[in-house]
Amino acid sequence: MPEPRESESRKLLGRLREALAEGSAGQERLDRITGLIAESMRTDVCSIYLFRDQETLELCATHGLKPESVHQTRLRLGEGLVGRVARDAQVVNTADAPSERGFRFMPETGEEVLSSFLGIPIQRLGEGLGVLVVQTKEPRKFSDDEVYALEVVAMVLAEMTELGAFQGEGAALAALHQRPFMFRGNVGQEGAAEGHVYLHEPRVVVTNPIADNPETEKKRLQDAFDRLRVSVDEMLSAAPVGDKEQTQVLETYRMFANSRGWIRRMEEAIQGGLSAEAAVEKEQTAARTRMSKVPDAYLRERLHDLDDLSNRLLRILTGQGSNTGAEIPADPILVARNIGPGELLDYGRSLRGIVLEEGSVGSHAAIVARALAIPLVINAGPITTEALNGDPIMVDGDEGIVHLRPDDTVATAFRDKVAMQAEAQKRYASIRNKPAKTKDGIHISLTMNAGLMADLPSLESSGADGVGLFRTELQFLIRNKVPKRGELAALYARVLDAAKGKKVVFRTLDIGSDKVLPYMKPQDEPNPAMGWRAIRVGLDKPGVLRMQLQALIRAANGRPLSVMFPFVAQFEEFIDAREQLAQALEREAKLKHALPETLEVGAMLETPSLAFAPRQFFEMADFISIGGNDLKQFFFAADRENERVRRRYDTLNVSFLNFLENIITRCNETETMLSFCGEDAGRPVEALCFAAIGLRSLSMRPASIGPVKNLLRRSSLKEVREVIDKARDSGAQSVRPAVMDWLKSN
Ligand code: PEP
Ligand code: MG
């Protein structure tokens, strides 16, 4: 005797397939399906509700309710039992619907005499599409097999909806993946971009959800699993030795790939009438639903792994590789769950914009996107589920907003904004070769931050006075092994050549914290931002630091050289780092290499402790650069990567300004050159306030130089200083409101 599950769902799917093959389209097709489900399951009613927009469900077809209510009856997410099924993505099965929590009576449908209710979410890969409902007059609790059968049908309906099977004549159904969507994320890199979606990992399309022969499908599934296991083993043997994290993930993959429970559930779905790929997707949908509900970060990650493996299985089964052959569209905007810095660099400047579902402001990808000046929005909701390759998309990197398939009104407003920005760019270009001199005659040196060779052309186009911060770790981050000294020397030499005599301040390697090198042993620290990073690593394990210092001396080849040590927290670290440099110079002299014509050695002030260092430190340092990103995080004890707390403390907070002013005073006393090179230096209002309290050198992203210079040239620092002082005296928490008011009235 066949298994009961098989009989219910196979019977239903068989009939469904016949109905779908009949060639009807749109509404007629939906009506037919509700009719045959009601008949097969011996219910009085079968209805299909589909999402009209993110919040509203619409009755799209029914057998048994009043026909005039079709496309008229609508429910909000969470409203009534149908809304509850959609909101919770969970089955509701009850013999006595009116006594059920959330029941809402809808007289227009004529359902008053109905007693039992079975509602199944229609969803595809975690994306809710609607609800499939059957109801009877007689009280009846549906059996597990009946529920399962209807779940399988809902799965097929989701696939058919995805494929557009219910669009067309009279269906009044907004086709999926055609509606406009807005995603609100966080700013990763400012700027606006308009273009077309280019999915980093295109979604796999399943065109054959129903299958005749379960044995053939099970065999296909087995073969796919065999190939999956082989590829996981290959990945494991290719993983770098000592990379604990990657090995752990792959071990988990191997465990899943051998999990009997997972395979058995898929085989059950095949037995129920689904094809092998539809069975994988059914399990994947279930995993994604669980994923959204699991509060535990570790478990959520494991469900992510399972999701990743399911994608791999689907690619094997459908023959669609990670490259589905989709052409890179014109003006590509990369859409991905997340992406590594190396992959991002492979795409390079061909991308107009980037939208990530995950990521953080301080992540490697964000650093690279900033270096390439590509607008980036991070934490942008479930965009990879919604976007299709080639979809029109607009990225507002200033606000952290993404418009997918925007309608005309949104598109026009967006383009107006971009046109205004272009106007501003013209204004900035016209002052490119003019000095950043304020109305009261004070000159501020504006330099740029860089990290890649590709940044150097901006030196000319932005009008920067030089490179105030060259982050050398980017070169280490984008490779898969430690670069050789010769390679580095050649690269730094090219940087100096491209700078054509303008000063470049090279910061030695700042790894650790969020910047973990793929080929170095991860340290497993509870708090890496305050852990073994930057100069701490350089001094404890000086091999790489020495190699880097030698490369810099060789690159300078008799030209002036500026070297800066990151994350110096106490005087002694600076002394030790200088000693390393002195030894490197000695070695190079012995090897008869030309020594730099002049040598400036500075420190980054990124921890509050250094602001209170002995006077001798300030005397010894040739220059100091305030790394505001780190300094602010440690000053306020607010993680720079944690969006929630990061925004809580304003840079123009009186305490922080007072603190900066103290650093300025100490540097003035010893005549130590001081600059500010954190992201805040590139924000015009912040830059103006820094200048007003006495900073004379600011280093920023090249794109910020125009806007900062424009504001400085229009302002009198003396007046801004008066506004700041008055605000400070008033007991205000931040001087920003007062400065903004002053700017508006000037
Ligand atoms: C800083 O901390 O402000 C800085 C410039 O260094 P990074 O952002 O590379 O840590
Ligand atoms: Mg820093």
mmCIF file of N, CA and C in Angstrom, residues 158-262:
data_model
loop_
_atom_site.group_PDB
_atom_site.id
_atom_site.type_symbol
_atom_site.label_atom_id
_atom_site.label_comp_id
_atom_site.label_asym_id
_atom_site.label_seq_id
_atom_site.Cartn_x
_atom_site.Cartn_y
_atom_site.Cartn_z
ATOM 1 N N ALA A 158 3.693 28.672 -5.326
ATOM 2 C CA ALA A 158 4.708 29.720 -5.187
ATOM 3 C C ALA A 158 5.632 29.718 -6.394
ATOM 4 N N GLU A 159 6.020 28.526 -6.814
ATOM 5 C CA GLU A 159 6.900 28.433 -7.987
ATOM 6 C C GLU A 159 6.200 28.974 -9.231
ATOM 7 N N MET A 160 4.889 28.586 -9.357
ATOM 8 C CA MET A 160 4.142 29.022 -10.544
ATOM 9 C C MET A 160 3.971 30.540 -10.520
ATOM 10 N N THR A 161 3.753 31.091 -9.333
ATOM 11 C CA THR A 161 3.590 32.549 -9.220
ATOM 12 C C THR A 161 4.889 33.223 -9.637
ATOM 13 N N GLU A 162 5.990 32.657 -9.143
ATOM 14 C CA GLU A 162 7.312 33.187 -9.487
ATOM 15 C C GLU A 162 7.513 33.192 -10.997
ATOM 16 N N LEU A 163 7.009 32.136 -11.631
ATOM 17 C CA LEU A 163 7.200 32.038 -13.081
ATOM 18 C C LEU A 163 6.177 32.860 -13.863
ATOM 19 N N GLY A 164 5.278 33.512 -13.141
ATOM 20 C CA GLY A 164 4.308 34.385 -13.813
ATOM 21 C C GLY A 164 3.123 33.624 -14.388
ATOM 22 N N ALA A 165 2.841 32.414 -13.859
ATOM 23 C CA ALA A 165 1.805 31.573 -14.441
ATOM 24 C C ALA A 165 0.398 32.132 -14.264
ATOM 25 N N PHE A 166 0.219 33.059 -13.332
ATOM 26 C CA PHE A 166 -1.135 33.545 -13.079
ATOM 27 C C PHE A 166 -1.334 34.978 -13.540
ATOM 28 N N GLN A 167 -0.405 35.463 -14.287
ATOM 29 C CA GLN A 167 -0.616 36.803 -14.818
ATOM 30 C C GLN A 167 -1.408 36.667 -16.104
ATOM 31 N N GLY A 168 -1.832 37.791 -16.579
ATOM 32 C CA GLY A 168 -2.506 37.746 -17.875
ATOM 33 C C GLY A 168 -3.930 38.156 -17.760
ATOM 34 N N GLU A 169 -4.655 37.955 -18.814
ATOM 35 C CA GLU A 169 -6.040 38.373 -19.009
ATOM 36 C C GLU A 169 -6.879 38.318 -17.733
ATOM 37 N N GLY A 170 -7.318 39.428 -17.267
ATOM 38 C CA GLY A 170 -8.297 39.476 -16.185
ATOM 39 C C GLY A 170 -7.767 39.059 -14.825
ATOM 40 N N ALA A 171 -6.495 38.739 -14.716
ATOM 41 C CA ALA A 171 -6.017 38.218 -13.442
ATOM 42 C C ALA A 171 -5.896 39.306 -12.384
ATOM 43 N N ALA A 172 -5.770 40.523 -12.836
ATOM 44 C CA ALA A 172 -5.635 41.669 -11.928
ATOM 45 C C ALA A 172 -4.600 41.388 -10.851
ATOM 46 N N LEU A 173 -3.594 40.651 -11.230
ATOM 47 C CA LEU A 173 -2.560 40.274 -10.269
ATOM 48 C C LEU A 173 -1.300 41.038 -10.605
ATOM 49 N N ALA A 174 -0.817 41.792 -9.644
ATOM 50 C CA ALA A 174 0.448 42.457 -9.916
ATOM 51 C C ALA A 174 1.494 41.363 -10.044
ATOM 52 N N ALA A 175 2.200 41.347 -11.159
ATOM 53 C CA ALA A 175 3.185 40.298 -11.344
ATOM 54 C C ALA A 175 4.282 40.461 -10.303
ATOM 55 N N LEU A 176 4.827 39.311 -9.913
ATOM 56 C CA LEU A 176 5.898 39.354 -8.912
ATOM 57 C C LEU A 176 7.142 39.979 -9.507
ATOM 58 N N HIS A 177 7.963 40.511 -8.665
ATOM 59 C CA HIS A 177 9.211 41.114 -9.103
ATOM 60 C C HIS A 177 9.004 42.181 -10.150
ATOM 61 N N GLN A 178 7.839 42.830 -10.095
ATOM 62 C CA GLN A 178 7.635 43.945 -11.010
ATOM 63 C C GLN A 178 7.227 45.186 -10.247
ATOM 64 N N ARG A 179 6.798 44.974 -8.990
ATOM 65 C CA ARG A 179 6.353 46.129 -8.204
ATOM 66 C C ARG A 179 7.545 46.974 -7.765
ATOM 67 N N PRO A 180 7.315 48.266 -7.568
ATOM 68 C CA PRO A 180 8.397 49.082 -7.014
ATOM 69 C C PRO A 180 8.616 48.719 -5.551
ATOM 70 N N PHE A 181 9.831 48.765 -5.118
ATOM 71 C CA PHE A 181 10.160 48.498 -3.718
ATOM 72 C C PHE A 181 11.140 49.550 -3.218
ATOM 73 N N MET A 182 11.004 49.891 -1.941
ATOM 74 C CA MET A 182 12.002 50.772 -1.367
ATOM 75 C C MET A 182 12.661 50.056 -0.181
ATOM 76 N N PHE A 183 13.949 50.055 -0.152
ATOM 77 C CA PHE A 183 14.669 49.445 0.972
ATOM 78 C C PHE A 183 15.419 50.539 1.716
ATOM 79 N N ARG A 184 15.274 50.516 3.029
ATOM 80 C CA ARG A 184 15.968 51.504 3.845
ATOM 81 C C ARG A 184 17.129 50.811 4.554
ATOM 82 N N GLY A 185 18.332 51.218 4.254
ATOM 83 C CA GLY A 185 19.495 50.606 4.891
ATOM 84 C C GLY A 185 20.345 51.657 5.574
ATOM 85 N N ASN A 186 21.649 51.460 5.588
ATOM 86 C CA ASN A 186 22.569 52.427 6.191
ATOM 87 C C ASN A 186 23.568 52.912 5.150
ATOM 88 N N VAL A 187 24.066 54.093 5.393
ATOM 89 C CA VAL A 187 25.044 54.678 4.472
ATOM 90 C C VAL A 187 26.376 53.943 4.606
ATOM 91 N N GLY A 188 26.879 53.433 3.472
ATOM 92 C CA GLY A 188 28.208 52.824 3.480
ATOM 93 C C GLY A 188 29.189 53.767 2.806
ATOM 94 N N GLN A 189 28.719 54.348 1.706
ATOM 95 C CA GLN A 189 29.515 55.336 0.991
ATOM 96 C C GLN A 189 28.534 56.278 0.299
ATOM 97 N N GLU A 190 28.734 57.552 0.508
ATOM 98 C CA GLU A 190 27.810 58.529 -0.042
ATOM 99 C C GLU A 190 27.879 58.572 -1.571
ATOM 100 N N GLY A 191 26.866 59.174 -2.151
ATOM 101 C CA GLY A 191 26.802 59.340 -3.603
ATOM 102 C C GLY A 191 25.521 58.741 -4.140
ATOM 103 N N ALA A 192 25.130 59.148 -5.338
ATOM 104 C CA ALA A 192 23.906 58.631 -5.936
ATOM 105 C C ALA A 192 24.265 57.842 -7.179
ATOM 106 N N ALA A 193 23.491 56.787 -7.435
ATOM 107 C CA ALA A 193 23.751 56.003 -8.639
ATOM 108 C C ALA A 193 22.444 55.488 -9.199
ATOM 109 N N GLU A 194 22.351 55.516 -10.511
ATOM 110 C CA GLU A 194 21.177 54.943 -11.184
ATOM 111 C C GLU A 194 21.699 53.892 -12.151
ATOM 112 N N GLY A 195 21.039 52.740 -12.181
ATOM 113 C CA GLY A 195 21.519 51.710 -13.092
ATOM 114 C C GLY A 195 20.615 50.495 -13.053
ATOM 115 N N HIS A 196 21.222 49.336 -13.279
ATOM 116 C CA HIS A 196 20.459 48.087 -13.335
ATOM 117 C C HIS A 196 21.072 47.054 -12.403
ATOM 118 N N VAL A 197 20.177 46.252 -11.837
ATOM 119 C CA VAL A 197 20.626 45.248 -10.864
ATOM 120 C C VAL A 197 21.566 44.242 -11.508
ATOM 121 N N TYR A 198 22.667 43.988 -10.830
ATOM 122 C CA TYR A 198 23.527 42.886 -11.214
ATOM 123 C C TYR A 198 23.728 42.039 -9.959
ATOM 124 N N LEU A 199 23.099 40.865 -9.964
ATOM 125 C CA LEU A 199 23.147 40.022 -8.767
ATOM 126 C C LEU A 199 24.486 39.300 -8.696
ATOM 127 N N HIS A 200 25.151 39.452 -7.564
ATOM 128 C CA HIS A 200 26.437 38.796 -7.369
ATOM 129 C C HIS A 200 26.261 37.278 -7.452
ATOM 130 N N GLU A 201 25.149 36.795 -6.872
ATOM 131 C CA GLU A 201 24.816 35.378 -6.954
ATOM 132 C C GLU A 201 23.408 35.270 -7.485
ATOM 133 N N PRO A 202 23.229 35.071 -8.774
ATOM 134 C CA PRO A 202 21.874 35.097 -9.323
ATOM 135 C C PRO A 202 20.997 34.020 -8.716
ATOM 136 N N ARG A 203 19.683 34.292 -8.610
ATOM 137 C CA ARG A 203 18.800 33.279 -8.029
ATOM 138 C C ARG A 203 18.600 32.151 -9.027
ATOM 139 N N VAL A 204 18.452 30.965 -8.484
ATOM 140 C CA VAL A 204 18.257 29.806 -9.339
ATOM 141 C C VAL A 204 16.762 29.682 -9.638
ATOM 142 N N VAL A 205 16.428 29.433 -10.906
ATOM 143 C CA VAL A 205 15.012 29.331 -11.269
ATOM 144 C C VAL A 205 14.646 27.863 -11.457
ATOM 145 N N VAL A 206 13.593 27.443 -10.755
ATOM 146 C CA VAL A 206 13.124 26.057 -10.883
ATOM 147 C C VAL A 206 11.905 26.062 -11.801
ATOM 148 N N THR A 207 12.025 25.389 -12.924
ATOM 149 C CA THR A 207 10.913 25.451 -13.886
ATOM 150 C C THR A 207 10.042 24.206 -13.848
ATOM 151 N N ASN A 208 10.473 23.169 -13.127
ATOM 152 C CA ASN A 208 9.714 21.911 -13.129
ATOM 153 C C ASN A 208 9.387 21.454 -11.718
ATOM 154 N N PRO A 209 8.499 22.147 -11.012
ATOM 155 C CA PRO A 209 8.282 21.766 -9.605
ATOM 156 C C PRO A 209 7.635 20.399 -9.409
ATOM 157 N N ILE A 210 6.812 19.950 -10.352
ATOM 158 C CA ILE A 210 6.109 18.668 -10.159
ATOM 159 C C ILE A 210 6.809 17.581 -10.965
ATOM 160 N N ALA A 211 6.931 16.387 -10.374
ATOM 161 C CA ALA A 211 7.582 15.302 -11.122
ATOM 162 C C ALA A 211 6.774 14.017 -11.006
ATOM 163 N N ASP A 212 6.874 13.191 -12.055
ATOM 164 C CA ASP A 212 6.110 11.945 -12.127
ATOM 165 C C ASP A 212 6.722 10.816 -11.335
ATOM 166 N N ASN A 213 8.026 10.712 -11.505
ATOM 167 C CA ASN A 213 8.662 9.495 -11.051
ATOM 168 C C ASN A 213 9.555 9.739 -9.833
ATOM 169 N N PRO A 214 9.043 9.408 -8.643
ATOM 170 C CA PRO A 214 9.828 9.706 -7.435
ATOM 171 C C PRO A 214 11.187 9.011 -7.422
ATOM 172 N N GLU A 215 11.264 7.816 -8.002
ATOM 173 C CA GLU A 215 12.549 7.098 -7.943
ATOM 174 C C GLU A 215 13.612 7.856 -8.728
ATOM 175 N N THR A 216 13.220 8.353 -9.923
ATOM 176 C CA THR A 216 14.186 9.122 -10.725
ATOM 177 C C THR A 216 14.635 10.355 -9.953
ATOM 178 N N GLU A 217 13.662 11.036 -9.318
ATOM 179 C CA GLU A 217 13.998 12.275 -8.605
ATOM 180 C C GLU A 217 14.900 11.998 -7.412
ATOM 181 N N LYS A 218 14.626 10.893 -6.705
ATOM 182 C CA LYS A 218 15.470 10.569 -5.546
ATOM 183 C C LYS A 218 16.894 10.278 -6.001
ATOM 184 N N LYS A 219 16.982 9.622 -7.145
ATOM 185 C CA LYS A 219 18.313 9.302 -7.678
ATOM 186 C C LYS A 219 19.036 10.615 -8.035
ATOM 187 N N ARG A 220 18.307 11.553 -8.640
ATOM 188 C CA ARG A 220 18.920 12.845 -8.997
ATOM 189 C C ARG A 220 19.405 13.558 -7.729
ATOM 190 N N LEU A 221 18.563 13.463 -6.689
ATOM 191 C CA LEU A 221 18.931 14.118 -5.431
ATOM 192 C C LEU A 221 20.196 13.483 -4.838
ATOM 193 N N GLN A 222 20.214 12.133 -4.874
ATOM 194 C CA GLN A 222 21.396 11.423 -4.345
ATOM 195 C C GLN A 222 22.651 11.840 -5.084
ATOM 196 N N ASP A 223 22.543 11.875 -6.427
ATOM 197 C CA ASP A 223 23.715 12.237 -7.235
ATOM 198 C C ASP A 223 24.175 13.650 -6.900
ATOM 199 N N ALA A 224 23.172 14.540 -6.722
ATOM 200 C CA ALA A 224 23.526 15.930 -6.420
ATOM 201 C C ALA A 224 24.247 16.000 -5.068
ATOM 202 N N PHE A 225 23.753 15.206 -4.109
ATOM 203 C CA PHE A 225 24.411 15.197 -2.792
ATOM 204 C C PHE A 225 25.837 14.653 -2.898
ATOM 205 N N ASP A 226 26.002 13.612 -3.732
ATOM 206 C CA ASP A 226 27.361 13.066 -3.892
ATOM 207 C C ASP A 226 28.297 14.148 -4.405
ATOM 208 N N ARG A 227 27.826 14.898 -5.399
ATOM 209 C CA ARG A 227 28.692 15.950 -5.959
ATOM 210 C C ARG A 227 28.937 17.062 -4.937
ATOM 211 N N LEU A 228 27.892 17.334 -4.165
ATOM 212 C CA LEU A 228 28.035 18.374 -3.145
ATOM 213 C C LEU A 228 29.118 17.987 -2.133
ATOM 214 N N ARG A 229 29.065 16.707 -1.706
ATOM 215 C CA ARG A 229 30.037 16.252 -0.704
ATOM 216 C C ARG A 229 31.458 16.353 -1.245
ATOM 217 N N VAL A 230 31.604 15.956 -2.507
ATOM 218 C CA VAL A 230 32.947 16.038 -3.101
ATOM 219 C C VAL A 230 33.412 17.490 -3.091
ATOM 220 N N SER A 231 32.516 18.420 -3.459
ATOM 221 C CA SER A 231 32.974 19.815 -3.547
ATOM 222 C C SER A 231 33.270 20.396 -2.166
ATOM 223 N N VAL A 232 32.508 19.963 -1.143
ATOM 224 C CA VAL A 232 32.815 20.446 0.214
ATOM 225 C C VAL A 232 34.184 19.910 0.662
ATOM 226 N N ASP A 233 34.440 18.633 0.352
ATOM 227 C CA ASP A 233 35.751 18.072 0.713
ATOM 228 C C ASP A 233 36.876 18.828 0.014
ATOM 229 N N GLU A 234 36.618 19.182 -1.249
ATOM 230 C CA GLU A 234 37.657 19.928 -1.986
ATOM 231 C C GLU A 234 37.907 21.289 -1.341
ATOM 232 N N MET A 235 36.811 21.936 -0.951
ATOM 233 C CA MET A 235 36.954 23.251 -0.321
ATOM 234 C C MET A 235 37.746 23.122 0.972
ATOM 235 N N LEU A 236 37.443 22.033 1.708
ATOM 236 C CA LEU A 236 38.127 21.827 2.984
ATOM 237 C C LEU A 236 39.626 21.643 2.789
ATOM 238 N N SER A 237 39.987 20.853 1.766
ATOM 239 C CA SER A 237 41.425 20.637 1.601
ATOM 240 C C SER A 237 42.102 21.886 1.039
ATOM 241 N N ALA A 238 41.318 22.786 0.422
ATOM 242 C CA ALA A 238 41.936 24.013 -0.112
ATOM 243 C C ALA A 238 41.991 25.133 0.927
ATOM 244 N N ALA A 239 41.288 24.932 2.068
ATOM 245 C CA ALA A 239 41.241 26.011 3.075
ATOM 246 C C ALA A 239 42.629 26.225 3.672
ATOM 247 N N PRO A 240 42.999 27.491 3.900
ATOM 248 C CA PRO A 240 44.334 27.743 4.448
ATOM 249 C C PRO A 240 44.513 27.076 5.808
ATOM 250 N N VAL A 241 45.656 26.450 6.003
ATOM 251 C CA VAL A 241 45.929 25.779 7.278
ATOM 252 C C VAL A 241 45.901 26.840 8.390
ATOM 253 N N GLY A 242 45.249 26.496 9.472
ATOM 254 C CA GLY A 242 45.238 27.421 10.614
ATOM 255 C C GLY A 242 44.075 28.394 10.577
ATOM 256 N N ASP A 243 43.335 28.435 9.446
ATOM 257 C CA ASP A 243 42.184 29.330 9.412
ATOM 258 C C ASP A 243 41.025 28.623 10.093
ATOM 259 N N LYS A 244 40.938 28.848 11.389
ATOM 260 C CA LYS A 244 39.998 28.089 12.209
ATOM 261 C C LYS A 244 38.559 28.340 11.777
ATOM 262 N N GLU A 245 38.293 29.610 11.516
ATOM 263 C CA GLU A 245 36.905 29.977 11.231
ATOM 264 C C GLU A 245 36.406 29.318 9.951
ATOM 265 N N GLN A 246 37.237 29.446 8.879
ATOM 266 C CA GLN A 246 36.813 28.865 7.607
ATOM 267 C C GLN A 246 36.677 27.351 7.709
ATOM 268 N N THR A 247 37.627 26.733 8.418
ATOM 269 C CA THR A 247 37.562 25.287 8.561
ATOM 270 C C THR A 247 36.302 24.892 9.321
ATOM 271 N N GLN A 248 35.978 25.659 10.353
ATOM 272 C CA GLN A 248 34.774 25.337 11.140
ATOM 273 C C GLN A 248 33.521 25.400 10.275
ATOM 274 N N VAL A 249 33.435 26.446 9.461
ATOM 275 C CA VAL A 249 32.262 26.586 8.590
ATOM 276 C C VAL A 249 32.170 25.394 7.648
ATOM 277 N N LEU A 250 33.313 25.032 7.068
ATOM 278 C CA LEU A 250 33.295 23.928 6.107
ATOM 279 C C LEU A 250 32.987 22.590 6.783
ATOM 280 N N GLU A 251 33.440 22.445 8.019
ATOM 281 C CA GLU A 251 33.104 21.216 8.764
ATOM 282 C C GLU A 251 31.587 21.158 8.966
ATOM 283 N N THR A 252 30.998 22.304 9.238
ATOM 284 C CA THR A 252 29.541 22.339 9.403
ATOM 285 C C THR A 252 28.862 21.975 8.080
ATOM 286 N N TYR A 253 29.409 22.494 6.989
ATOM 287 C CA TYR A 253 28.858 22.156 5.663
ATOM 288 C C TYR A 253 28.888 20.635 5.460
ATOM 289 N N ARG A 254 30.034 20.058 5.849
ATOM 290 C CA ARG A 254 30.169 18.616 5.640
ATOM 291 C C ARG A 254 29.131 17.864 6.468
ATOM 292 N N MET A 255 28.921 18.376 7.682
ATOM 293 C CA MET A 255 27.949 17.709 8.559
ATOM 294 C C MET A 255 26.548 17.780 7.925
ATOM 295 N N PHE A 256 26.192 18.965 7.431
ATOM 296 C CA PHE A 256 24.870 19.109 6.798
ATOM 297 C C PHE A 256 24.759 18.220 5.556
ATOM 298 N N ALA A 257 25.844 18.199 4.768
ATOM 299 C CA ALA A 257 25.809 17.437 3.519
ATOM 300 C C ALA A 257 25.625 15.945 3.788
ATOM 301 N N ASN A 258 25.896 15.530 5.025
ATOM 302 C CA ASN A 258 25.709 14.118 5.382
ATOM 303 C C ASN A 258 24.513 13.912 6.307
ATOM 304 N N SER A 259 23.737 14.963 6.501
ATOM 305 C CA SER A 259 22.658 14.866 7.477
ATOM 306 C C SER A 259 21.487 14.032 6.936
ATOM 307 N N ARG A 260 21.249 12.915 7.606
ATOM 308 C CA ARG A 260 20.167 12.015 7.163
ATOM 309 C C ARG A 260 18.813 12.704 7.272
ATOM 310 N N GLY A 261 18.626 13.472 8.343
ATOM 311 C CA GLY A 261 17.323 14.108 8.565
ATOM 312 C C GLY A 261 16.972 15.064 7.433
ATOM 313 N N TRP A 262 17.947 15.823 7.024
ATOM 314 C CA TRP A 262 17.736 16.813 5.967
ATOM 315 C C TRP A 262 17.384 16.111 4.645
#
